[in-house]
PDB file of C-alpha atoms in Angstrom:
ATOM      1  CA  UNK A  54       0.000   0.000   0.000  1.00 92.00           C
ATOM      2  CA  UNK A  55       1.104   3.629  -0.889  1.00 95.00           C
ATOM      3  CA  UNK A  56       1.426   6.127   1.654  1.00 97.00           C
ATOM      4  CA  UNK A  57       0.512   9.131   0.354  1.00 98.00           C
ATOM      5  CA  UNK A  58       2.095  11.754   2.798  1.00 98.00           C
ATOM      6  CA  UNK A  59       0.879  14.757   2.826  1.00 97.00           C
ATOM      7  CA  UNK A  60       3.973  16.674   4.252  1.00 97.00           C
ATOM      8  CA  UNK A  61       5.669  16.284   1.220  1.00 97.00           C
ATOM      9  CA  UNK A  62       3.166  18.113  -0.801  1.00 97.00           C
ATOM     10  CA  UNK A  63       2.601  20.552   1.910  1.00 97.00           C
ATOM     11  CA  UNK A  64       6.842  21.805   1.742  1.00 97.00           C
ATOM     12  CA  UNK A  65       6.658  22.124  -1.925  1.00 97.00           C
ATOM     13  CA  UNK A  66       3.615  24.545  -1.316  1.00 98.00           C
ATOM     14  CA  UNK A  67       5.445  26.163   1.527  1.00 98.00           C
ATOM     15  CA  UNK A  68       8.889  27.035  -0.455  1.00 98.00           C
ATOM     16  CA  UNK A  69       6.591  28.451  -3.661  1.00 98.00           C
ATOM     17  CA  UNK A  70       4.194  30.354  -1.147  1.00 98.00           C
ATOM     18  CA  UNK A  71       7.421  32.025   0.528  1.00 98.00           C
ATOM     19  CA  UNK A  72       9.011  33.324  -2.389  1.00 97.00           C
ATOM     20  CA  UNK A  73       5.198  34.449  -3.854  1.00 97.00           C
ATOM     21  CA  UNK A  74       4.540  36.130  -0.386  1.00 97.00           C
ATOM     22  CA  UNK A  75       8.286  38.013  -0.340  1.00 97.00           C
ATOM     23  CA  UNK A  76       7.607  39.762  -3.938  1.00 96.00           C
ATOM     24  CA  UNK A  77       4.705  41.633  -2.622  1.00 94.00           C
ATOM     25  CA  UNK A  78       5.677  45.150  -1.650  1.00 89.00           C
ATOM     26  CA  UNK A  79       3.560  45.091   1.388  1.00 92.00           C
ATOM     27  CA  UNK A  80       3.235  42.651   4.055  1.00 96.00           C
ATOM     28  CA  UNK A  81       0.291  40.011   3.818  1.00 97.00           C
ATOM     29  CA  UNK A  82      -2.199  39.570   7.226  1.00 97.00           C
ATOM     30  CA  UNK A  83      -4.316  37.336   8.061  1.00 98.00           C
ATOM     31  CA  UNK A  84      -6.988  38.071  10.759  1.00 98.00           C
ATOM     32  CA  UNK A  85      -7.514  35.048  12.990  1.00 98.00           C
ATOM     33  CA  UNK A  86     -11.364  35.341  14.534  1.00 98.00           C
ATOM     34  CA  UNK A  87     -11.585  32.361  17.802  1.00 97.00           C
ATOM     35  CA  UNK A  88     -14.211  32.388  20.046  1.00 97.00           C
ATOM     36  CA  UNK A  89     -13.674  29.898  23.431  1.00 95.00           C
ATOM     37  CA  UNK A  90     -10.657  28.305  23.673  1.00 92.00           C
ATOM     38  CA  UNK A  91     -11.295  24.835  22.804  1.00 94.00           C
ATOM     39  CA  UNK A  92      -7.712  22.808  22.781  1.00 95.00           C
ATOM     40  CA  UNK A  93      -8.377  21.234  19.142  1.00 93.00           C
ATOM     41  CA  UNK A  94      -8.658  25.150  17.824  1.00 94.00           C
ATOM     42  CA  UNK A  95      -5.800  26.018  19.672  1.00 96.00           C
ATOM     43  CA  UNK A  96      -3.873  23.376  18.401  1.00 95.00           C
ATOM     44  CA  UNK A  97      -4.888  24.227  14.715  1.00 94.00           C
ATOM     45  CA  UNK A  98      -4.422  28.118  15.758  1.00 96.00           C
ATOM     46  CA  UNK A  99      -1.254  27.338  16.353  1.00 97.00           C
ATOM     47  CA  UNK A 100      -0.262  25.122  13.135  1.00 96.00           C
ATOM     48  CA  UNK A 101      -1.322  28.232  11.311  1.00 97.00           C
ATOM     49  CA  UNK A 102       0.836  30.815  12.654  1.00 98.00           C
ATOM     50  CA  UNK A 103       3.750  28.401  12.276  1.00 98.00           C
ATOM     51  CA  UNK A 104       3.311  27.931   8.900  1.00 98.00           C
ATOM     52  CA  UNK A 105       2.629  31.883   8.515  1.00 98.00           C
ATOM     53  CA  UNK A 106       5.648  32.602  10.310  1.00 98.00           C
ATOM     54  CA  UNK A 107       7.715  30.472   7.549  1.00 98.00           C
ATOM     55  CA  UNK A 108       5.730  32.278   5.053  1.00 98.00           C
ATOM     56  CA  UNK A 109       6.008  35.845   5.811  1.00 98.00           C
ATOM     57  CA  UNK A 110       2.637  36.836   6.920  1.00 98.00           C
ATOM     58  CA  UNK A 111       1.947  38.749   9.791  1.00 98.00           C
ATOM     59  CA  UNK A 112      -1.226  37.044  12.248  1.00 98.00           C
ATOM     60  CA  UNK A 113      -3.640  39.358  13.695  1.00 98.00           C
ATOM     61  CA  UNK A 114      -5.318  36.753  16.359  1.00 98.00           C
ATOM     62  CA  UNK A 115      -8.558  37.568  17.783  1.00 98.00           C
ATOM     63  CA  UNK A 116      -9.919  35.862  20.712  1.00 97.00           C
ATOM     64  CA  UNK A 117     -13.108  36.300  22.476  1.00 97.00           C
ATOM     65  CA  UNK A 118     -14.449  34.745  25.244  1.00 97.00           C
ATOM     66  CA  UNK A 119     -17.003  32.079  24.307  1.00 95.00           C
ATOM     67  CA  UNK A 120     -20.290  33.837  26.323  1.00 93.00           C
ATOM     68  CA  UNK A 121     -19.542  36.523  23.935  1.00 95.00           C
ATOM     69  CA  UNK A 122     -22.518  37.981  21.915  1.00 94.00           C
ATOM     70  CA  UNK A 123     -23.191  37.065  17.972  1.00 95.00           C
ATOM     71  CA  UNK A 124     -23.153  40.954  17.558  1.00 96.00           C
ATOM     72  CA  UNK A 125     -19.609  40.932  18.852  1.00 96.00           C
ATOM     73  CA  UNK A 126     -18.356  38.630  16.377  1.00 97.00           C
ATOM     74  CA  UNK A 127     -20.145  40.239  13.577  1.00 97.00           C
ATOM     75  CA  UNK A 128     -18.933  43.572  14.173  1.00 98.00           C
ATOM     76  CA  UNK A 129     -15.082  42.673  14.586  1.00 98.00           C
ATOM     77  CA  UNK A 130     -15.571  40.880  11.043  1.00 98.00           C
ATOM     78  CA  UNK A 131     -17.033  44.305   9.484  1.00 98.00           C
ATOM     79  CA  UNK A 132     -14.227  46.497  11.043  1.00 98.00           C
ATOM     80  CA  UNK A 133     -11.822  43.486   9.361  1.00 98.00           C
ATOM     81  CA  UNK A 134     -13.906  43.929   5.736  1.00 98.00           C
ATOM     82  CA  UNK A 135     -13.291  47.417   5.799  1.00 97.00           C
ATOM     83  CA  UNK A 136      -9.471  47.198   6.954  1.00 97.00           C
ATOM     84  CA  UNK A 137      -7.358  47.418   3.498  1.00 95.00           C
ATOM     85  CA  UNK A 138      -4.320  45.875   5.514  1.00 95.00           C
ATOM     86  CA  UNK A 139      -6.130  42.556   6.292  1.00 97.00           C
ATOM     87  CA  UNK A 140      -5.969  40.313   2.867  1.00 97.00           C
ATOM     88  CA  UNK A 141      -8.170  37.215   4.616  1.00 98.00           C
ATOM     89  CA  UNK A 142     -10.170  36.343   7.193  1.00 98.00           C
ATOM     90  CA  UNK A 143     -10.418  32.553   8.957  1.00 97.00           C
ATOM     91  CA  UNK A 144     -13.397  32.072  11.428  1.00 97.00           C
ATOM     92  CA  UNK A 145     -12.011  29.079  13.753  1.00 95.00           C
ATOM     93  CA  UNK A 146     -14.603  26.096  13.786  1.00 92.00           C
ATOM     94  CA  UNK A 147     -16.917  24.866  15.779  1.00 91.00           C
ATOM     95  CA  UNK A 148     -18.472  28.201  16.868  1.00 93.00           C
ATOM     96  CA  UNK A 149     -19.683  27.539  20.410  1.00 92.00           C
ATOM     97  CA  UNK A 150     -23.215  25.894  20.805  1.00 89.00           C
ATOM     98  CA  UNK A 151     -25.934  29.521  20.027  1.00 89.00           C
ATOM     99  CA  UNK A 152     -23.881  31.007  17.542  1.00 93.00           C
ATOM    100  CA  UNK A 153     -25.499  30.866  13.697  1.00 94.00           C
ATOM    101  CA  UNK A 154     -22.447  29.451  11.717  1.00 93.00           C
ATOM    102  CA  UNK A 155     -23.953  30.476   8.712  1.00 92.00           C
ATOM    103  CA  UNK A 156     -25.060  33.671   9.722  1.00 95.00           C
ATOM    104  CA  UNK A 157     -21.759  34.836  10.960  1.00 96.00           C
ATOM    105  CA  UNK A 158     -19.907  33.266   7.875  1.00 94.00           C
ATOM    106  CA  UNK A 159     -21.956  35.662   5.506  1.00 96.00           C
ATOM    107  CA  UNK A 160     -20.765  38.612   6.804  1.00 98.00           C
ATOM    108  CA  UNK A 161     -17.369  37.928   6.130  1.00 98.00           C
ATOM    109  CA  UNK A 162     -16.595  39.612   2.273  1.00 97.00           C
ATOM    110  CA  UNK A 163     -16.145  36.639   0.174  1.00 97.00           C
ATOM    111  CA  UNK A 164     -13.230  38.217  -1.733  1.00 97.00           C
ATOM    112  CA  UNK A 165     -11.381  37.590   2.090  1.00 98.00           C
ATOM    113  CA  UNK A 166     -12.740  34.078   2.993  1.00 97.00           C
ATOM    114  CA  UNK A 167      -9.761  32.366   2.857  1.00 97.00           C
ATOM    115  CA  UNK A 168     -11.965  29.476   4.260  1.00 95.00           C
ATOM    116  CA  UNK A 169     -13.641  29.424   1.255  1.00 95.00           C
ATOM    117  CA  UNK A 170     -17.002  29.029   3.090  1.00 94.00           C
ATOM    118  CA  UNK A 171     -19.004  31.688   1.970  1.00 95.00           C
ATOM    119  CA  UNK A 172     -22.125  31.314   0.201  1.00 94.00           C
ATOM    120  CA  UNK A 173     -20.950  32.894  -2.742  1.00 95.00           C
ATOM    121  CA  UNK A 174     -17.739  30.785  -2.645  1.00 96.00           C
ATOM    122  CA  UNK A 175     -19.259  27.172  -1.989  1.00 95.00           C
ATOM    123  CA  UNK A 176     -21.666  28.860  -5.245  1.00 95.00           C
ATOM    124  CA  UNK A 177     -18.799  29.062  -7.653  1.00 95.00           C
ATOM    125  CA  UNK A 178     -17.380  25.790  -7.052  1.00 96.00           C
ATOM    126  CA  UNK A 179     -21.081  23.660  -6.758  1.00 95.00           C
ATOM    127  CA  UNK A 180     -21.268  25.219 -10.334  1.00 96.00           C
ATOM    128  CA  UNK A 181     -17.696  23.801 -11.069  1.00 95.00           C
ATOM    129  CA  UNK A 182     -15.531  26.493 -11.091  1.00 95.00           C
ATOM    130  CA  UNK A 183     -11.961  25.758  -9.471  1.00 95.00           C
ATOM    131  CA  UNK A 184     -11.144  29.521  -9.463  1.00 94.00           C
ATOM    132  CA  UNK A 185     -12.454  30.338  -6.853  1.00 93.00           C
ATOM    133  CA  UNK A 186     -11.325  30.261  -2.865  1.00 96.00           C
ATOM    134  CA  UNK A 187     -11.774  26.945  -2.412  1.00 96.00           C
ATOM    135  CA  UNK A 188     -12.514  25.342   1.103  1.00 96.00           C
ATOM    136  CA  UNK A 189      -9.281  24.457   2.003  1.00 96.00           C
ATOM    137  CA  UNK A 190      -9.328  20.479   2.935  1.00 96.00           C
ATOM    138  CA  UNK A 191     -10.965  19.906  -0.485  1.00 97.00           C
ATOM    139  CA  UNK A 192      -8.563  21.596  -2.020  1.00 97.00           C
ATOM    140  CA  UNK A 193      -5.868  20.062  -0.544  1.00 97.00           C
ATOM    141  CA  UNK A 194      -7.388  16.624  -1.175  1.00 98.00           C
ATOM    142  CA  UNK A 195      -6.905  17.575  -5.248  1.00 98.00           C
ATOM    143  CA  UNK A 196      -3.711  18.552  -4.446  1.00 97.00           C
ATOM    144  CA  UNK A 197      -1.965  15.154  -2.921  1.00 98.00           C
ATOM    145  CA  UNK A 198      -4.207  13.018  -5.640  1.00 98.00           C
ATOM    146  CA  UNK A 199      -2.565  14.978  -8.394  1.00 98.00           C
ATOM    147  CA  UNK A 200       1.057  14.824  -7.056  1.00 98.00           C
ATOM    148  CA  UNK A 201       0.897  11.019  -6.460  1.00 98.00           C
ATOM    149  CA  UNK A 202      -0.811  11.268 -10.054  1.00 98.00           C
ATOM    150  CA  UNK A 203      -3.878   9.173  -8.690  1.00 98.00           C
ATOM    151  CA  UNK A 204      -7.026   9.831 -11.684  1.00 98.00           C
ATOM    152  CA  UNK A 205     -10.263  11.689 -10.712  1.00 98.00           C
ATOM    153  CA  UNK A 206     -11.594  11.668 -14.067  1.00 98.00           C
ATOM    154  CA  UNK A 207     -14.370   9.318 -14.531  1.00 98.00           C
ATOM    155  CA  UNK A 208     -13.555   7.897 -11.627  1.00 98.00           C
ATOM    156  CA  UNK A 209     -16.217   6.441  -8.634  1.00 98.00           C
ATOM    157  CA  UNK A 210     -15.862   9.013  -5.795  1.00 98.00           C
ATOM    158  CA  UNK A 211     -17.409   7.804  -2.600  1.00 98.00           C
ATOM    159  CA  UNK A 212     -17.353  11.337   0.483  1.00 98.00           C
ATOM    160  CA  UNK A 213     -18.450   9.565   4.222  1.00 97.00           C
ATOM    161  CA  UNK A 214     -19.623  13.163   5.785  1.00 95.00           C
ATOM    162  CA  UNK A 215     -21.631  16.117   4.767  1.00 91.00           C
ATOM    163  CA  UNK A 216     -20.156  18.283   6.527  1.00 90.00           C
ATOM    164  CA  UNK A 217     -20.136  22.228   5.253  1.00 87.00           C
ATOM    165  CA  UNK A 218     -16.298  22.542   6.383  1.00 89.00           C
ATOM    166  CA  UNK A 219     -15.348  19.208   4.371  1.00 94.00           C
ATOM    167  CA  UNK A 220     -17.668  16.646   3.025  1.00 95.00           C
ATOM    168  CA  UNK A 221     -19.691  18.985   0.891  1.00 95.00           C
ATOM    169  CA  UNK A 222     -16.615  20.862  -0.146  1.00 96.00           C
ATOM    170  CA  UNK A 223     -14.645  17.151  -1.093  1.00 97.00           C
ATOM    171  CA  UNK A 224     -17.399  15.854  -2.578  1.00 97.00           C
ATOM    172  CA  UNK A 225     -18.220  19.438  -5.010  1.00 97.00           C
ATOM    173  CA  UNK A 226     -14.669  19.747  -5.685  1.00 97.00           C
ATOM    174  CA  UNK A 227     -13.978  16.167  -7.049  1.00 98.00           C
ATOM    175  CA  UNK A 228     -17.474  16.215  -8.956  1.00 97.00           C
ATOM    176  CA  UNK A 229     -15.505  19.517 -10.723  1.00 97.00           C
ATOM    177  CA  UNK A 230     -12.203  17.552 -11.144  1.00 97.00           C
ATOM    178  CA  UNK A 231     -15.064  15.376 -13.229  1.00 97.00           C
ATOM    179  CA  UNK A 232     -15.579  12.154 -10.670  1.00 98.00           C
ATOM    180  CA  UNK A 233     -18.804  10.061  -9.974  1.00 98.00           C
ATOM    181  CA  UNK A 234     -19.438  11.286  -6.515  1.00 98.00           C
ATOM    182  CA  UNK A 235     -21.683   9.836  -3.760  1.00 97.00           C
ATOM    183  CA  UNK A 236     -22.218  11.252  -0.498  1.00 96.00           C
ATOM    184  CA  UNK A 237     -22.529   9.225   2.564  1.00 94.00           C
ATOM    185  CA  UNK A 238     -22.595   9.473   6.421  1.00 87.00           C
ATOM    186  CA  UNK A 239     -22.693   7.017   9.202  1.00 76.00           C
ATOM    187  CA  UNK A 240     -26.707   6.735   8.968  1.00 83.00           C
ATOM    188  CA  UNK A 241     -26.826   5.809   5.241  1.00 91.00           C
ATOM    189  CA  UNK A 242     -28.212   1.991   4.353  1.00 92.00           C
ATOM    190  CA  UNK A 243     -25.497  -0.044   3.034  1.00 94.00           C
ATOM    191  CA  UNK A 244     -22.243   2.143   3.983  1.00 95.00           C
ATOM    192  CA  UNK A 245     -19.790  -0.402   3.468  1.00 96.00           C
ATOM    193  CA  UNK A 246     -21.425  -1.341   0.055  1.00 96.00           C
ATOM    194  CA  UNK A 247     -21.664   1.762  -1.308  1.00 96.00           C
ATOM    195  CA  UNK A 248     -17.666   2.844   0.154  1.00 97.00           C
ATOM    196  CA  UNK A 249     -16.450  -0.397  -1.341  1.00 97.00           C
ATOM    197  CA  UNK A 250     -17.572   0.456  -4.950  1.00 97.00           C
ATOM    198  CA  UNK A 251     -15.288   3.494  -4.694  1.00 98.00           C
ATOM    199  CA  UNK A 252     -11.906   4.173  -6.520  1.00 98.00           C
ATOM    200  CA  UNK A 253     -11.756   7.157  -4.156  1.00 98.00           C
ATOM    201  CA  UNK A 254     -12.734   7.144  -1.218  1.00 98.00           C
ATOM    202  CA  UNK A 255     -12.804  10.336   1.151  1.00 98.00           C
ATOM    203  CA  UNK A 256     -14.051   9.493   5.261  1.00 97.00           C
ATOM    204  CA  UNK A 257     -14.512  12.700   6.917  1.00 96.00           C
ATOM    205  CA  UNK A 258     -17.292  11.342   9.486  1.00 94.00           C
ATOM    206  CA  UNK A 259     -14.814  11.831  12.585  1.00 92.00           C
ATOM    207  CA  UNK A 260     -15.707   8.009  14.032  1.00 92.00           C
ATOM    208  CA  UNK A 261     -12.670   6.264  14.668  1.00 93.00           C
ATOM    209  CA  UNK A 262     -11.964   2.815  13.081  1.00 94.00           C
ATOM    210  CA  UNK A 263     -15.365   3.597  10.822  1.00 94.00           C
ATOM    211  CA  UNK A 264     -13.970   2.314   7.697  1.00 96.00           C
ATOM    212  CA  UNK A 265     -12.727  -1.515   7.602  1.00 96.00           C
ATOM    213  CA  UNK A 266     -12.134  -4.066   5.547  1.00 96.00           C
ATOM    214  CA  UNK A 267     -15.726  -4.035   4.165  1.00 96.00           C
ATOM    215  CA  UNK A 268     -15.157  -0.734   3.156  1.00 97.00           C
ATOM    216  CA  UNK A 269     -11.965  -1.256   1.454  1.00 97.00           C
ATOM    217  CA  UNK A 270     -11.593  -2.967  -2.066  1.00 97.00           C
ATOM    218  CA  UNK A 271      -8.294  -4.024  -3.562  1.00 97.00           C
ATOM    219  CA  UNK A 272      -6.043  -0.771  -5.002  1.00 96.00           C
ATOM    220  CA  UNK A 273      -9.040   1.691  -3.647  1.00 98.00           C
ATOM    221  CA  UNK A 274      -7.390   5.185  -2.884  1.00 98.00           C
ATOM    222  CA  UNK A 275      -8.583   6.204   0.442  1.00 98.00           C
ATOM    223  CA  UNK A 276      -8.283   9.817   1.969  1.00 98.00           C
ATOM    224  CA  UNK A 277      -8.349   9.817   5.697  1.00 97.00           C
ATOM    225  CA  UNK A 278      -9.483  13.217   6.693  1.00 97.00           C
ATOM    226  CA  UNK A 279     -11.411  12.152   9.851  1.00 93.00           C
ATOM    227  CA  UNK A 280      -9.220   9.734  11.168  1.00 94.00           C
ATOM    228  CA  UNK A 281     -12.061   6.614  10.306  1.00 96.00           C
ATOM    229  CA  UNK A 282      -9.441   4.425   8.339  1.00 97.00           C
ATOM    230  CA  UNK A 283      -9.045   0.895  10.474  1.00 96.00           C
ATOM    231  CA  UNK A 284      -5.208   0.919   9.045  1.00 94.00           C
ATOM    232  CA  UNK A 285      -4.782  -3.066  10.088  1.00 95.00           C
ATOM    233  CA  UNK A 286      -7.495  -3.832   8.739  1.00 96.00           C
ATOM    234  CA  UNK A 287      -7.502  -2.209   5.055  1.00 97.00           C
ATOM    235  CA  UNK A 288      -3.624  -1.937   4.663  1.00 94.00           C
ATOM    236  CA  UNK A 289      -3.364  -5.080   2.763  1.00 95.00           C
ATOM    237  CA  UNK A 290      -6.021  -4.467   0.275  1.00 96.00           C
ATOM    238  CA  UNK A 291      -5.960  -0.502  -0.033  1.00 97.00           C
ATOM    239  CA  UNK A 292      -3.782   0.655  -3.111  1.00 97.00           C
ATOM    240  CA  UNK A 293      -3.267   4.296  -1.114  1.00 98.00           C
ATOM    241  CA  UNK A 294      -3.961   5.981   1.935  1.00 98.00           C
ATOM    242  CA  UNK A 295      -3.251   9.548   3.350  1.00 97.00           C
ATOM    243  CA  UNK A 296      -1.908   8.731   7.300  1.00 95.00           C
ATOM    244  CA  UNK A 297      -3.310  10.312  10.053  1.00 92.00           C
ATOM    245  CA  UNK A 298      -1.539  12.443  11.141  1.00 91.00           C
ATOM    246  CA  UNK A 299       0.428  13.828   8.114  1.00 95.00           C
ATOM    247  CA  UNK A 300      -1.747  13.721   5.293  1.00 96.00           C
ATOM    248  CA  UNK A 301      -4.708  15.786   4.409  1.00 96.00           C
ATOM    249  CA  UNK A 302      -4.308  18.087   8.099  1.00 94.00           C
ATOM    250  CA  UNK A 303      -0.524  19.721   6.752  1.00 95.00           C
ATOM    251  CA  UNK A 304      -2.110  20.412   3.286  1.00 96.00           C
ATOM    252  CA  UNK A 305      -5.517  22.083   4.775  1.00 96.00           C
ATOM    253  CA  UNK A 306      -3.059  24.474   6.045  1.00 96.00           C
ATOM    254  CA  UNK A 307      -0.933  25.281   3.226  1.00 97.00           C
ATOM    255  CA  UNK A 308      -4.246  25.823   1.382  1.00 97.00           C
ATOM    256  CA  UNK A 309      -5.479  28.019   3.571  1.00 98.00           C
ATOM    257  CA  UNK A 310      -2.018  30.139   2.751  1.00 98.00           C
ATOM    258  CA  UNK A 311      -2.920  29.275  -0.848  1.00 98.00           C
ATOM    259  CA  UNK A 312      -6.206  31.148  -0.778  1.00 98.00           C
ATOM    260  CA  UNK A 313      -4.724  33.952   1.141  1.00 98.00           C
ATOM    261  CA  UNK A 314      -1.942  34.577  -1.321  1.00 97.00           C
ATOM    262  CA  UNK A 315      -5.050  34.355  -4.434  1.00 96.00           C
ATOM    263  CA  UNK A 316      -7.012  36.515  -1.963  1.00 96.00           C
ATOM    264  CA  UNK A 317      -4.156  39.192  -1.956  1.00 93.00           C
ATOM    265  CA  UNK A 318      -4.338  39.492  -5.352  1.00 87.00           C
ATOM    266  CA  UNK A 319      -8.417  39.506  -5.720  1.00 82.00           C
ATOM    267  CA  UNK A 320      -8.411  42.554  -2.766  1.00 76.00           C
ATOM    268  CA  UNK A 321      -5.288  44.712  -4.657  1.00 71.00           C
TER     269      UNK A 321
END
C-alpha cells in the first residue's frame, strides 16, 4: 500500500508560497477570529501561525471569550472587511453551541474568505468552477491526488460526511475535477457497500476505526481526513492511503495560505 504523505506536498507549497509572499511590496495579514478556547482550535491556531511565520505573513489573532454575543463577532468581522491591511479572514470552527455558523460566515466579504465558506464561494465551485477560494481540505485533497498522479476523471468518488467545512466541499470539488461522486454518512443503508464500490474514497465522518475491511476494495485510494481508516485492517487491500496524522491536516493548512496569497491578489 502507498502512503501518500501529505507533508511532502505541503513543503513544496510552503517554499513556492514564501518566495510568492516576499515579492509583494507590502506585508500580507491574516486576521484570525476564535471564540472559546477549545484545545483542538488552539492546536490548529497554532499550526497556522507556524506555517505563517515560515511564510512571511503577519497574524492578527482575535480571541473572544465564548459567552460573547453574535453581535460581537459580527462587528469585529465588518471592522476586518473594511481594513485594506487585512488580505483574509479565517473564522475558527466549531463556533460555540448559540452562535449561527452560517449567519456569521456571511458577513465575512467573500473576496477575504480564505476558508472558502461563503455562500458565494461554496456557489462558484457547486457550479464547477476551481477559481475560486476553495474550502481548504478539499482543495488540498486535489492537491496530494494529483502529485501522487492518482485519476479523478471518470472515476467512482465515494465522500463519508456532509459536513459544510469538508464533506460537501470534497465531494463538489472532485465532482468539478469530473468524478462520480456519492455522499454518505454514518446513517446511510449499506455504507460499506456503497464505500467499497469506490476508486476514491474520502471518510470525513470523525468516528474512529469507521472504515474496515468491508469498506476497502483491492487498489481503492482512500483519503483519511477524519481519522475513520481501520489501518490493520484495510492496509493489505488498499492501493493508497493519506496517514493520520500527516496527510490531508498539513495540506488544509498550506491551502489556507494558498487562498490567502489568491485573496491578496483579488483585494489589490
Amino acid at each position: 500500500m502507498k502512503i501518500l504523505d501529505g507533508k511532502i506536498v505541503r513543503d513544496e507549497i510552503l517554499a513556492r508560497l514564501k518566495k510568492e509572499f516576499a515579492k509583494l511590496a507590502e506585508v500580507t495579514k491574516l486576521a484570525i477570529i476564535q471564540v472559546g478556547a477549545r484545545t483542538d482550535s488552539n492546536t490548529y491556531v497554532r499550526q497556522k501561525k507556524i506555517f505563517a511565520e515560515k511564510v512571511g505573513v503577519v497574524i492578527e489573532h482575535l480571541k473572544f471569550p465564548e459567552n460573547c454575543l453574535p453581535a460581537e463577532i459580527i462587528e469585529k468581522i465588518n471592522v476586518l472587511n473594511a481594513d485594506e491591511s487585512i488580505h483574509g479572514i479565517i473564522l475558527q470552527l466549531p463556533l460555540p453551541v448559540g452562535f449561527n455558523t452560517d449567519e456569521i460566515f456571511e458577513v465575512i466579504n467573500p473576496n477575504k474568505d480564505v476558508d472558502g465558506l461563503t455562500a458565494k464561494n461554496l456557489s462558484r465551485l457547486s457550479a464547477g468552477d476551481l477559481d475560486g477560494l476553495i474550502p481548504a481540505t478539499a482543495k488540498g485533497i486535489l492537491k496530494i491526488l494529483d502529485y501522487y498522479k492518482i485519476p479523478i476523471v471518470g472515476k467512482r468518488a465515494t465522500v463519508i460526511g456532509r459536513s459544510r467545512l469538508v464533506g460537501k466541499p470534497a465531494a463538489l470539488a472532485l465532482e468539478a475535477r469530473g468524478a462520480k461522486v456519492t455522499v454518505g454518512h454514518r446513517q446511510t443503508e449499506n455504507l460499506a457497500a456503497i464505500a467499497k464500490e469506490a476508486d476514491i474514497l474520502v471518510s470525513a465522518a470523525g468516528q474512529k476505526n469507521l472504515v474496515g475491511k468491508d469498506f476497502v476494495s483491492p487498489g481503492q485510494t482512500i483519503i483519511d481526513v477524519g481519522n475513520d481508516v481501520d489501518l490493520a485492517a484495510v492496509k493489505d487491500i488498499a492501493g493508497a492511503l493519506t496517514p493520520t496524522p500527516g496527510g490531508v491536516g498539513p495540506m488544509t493548512v498550506a491551502c489556507l495560505f494558498e487562498n490567502l496569497l489568491k485573496a491578496r491578489i483579488i483585494n489589490r
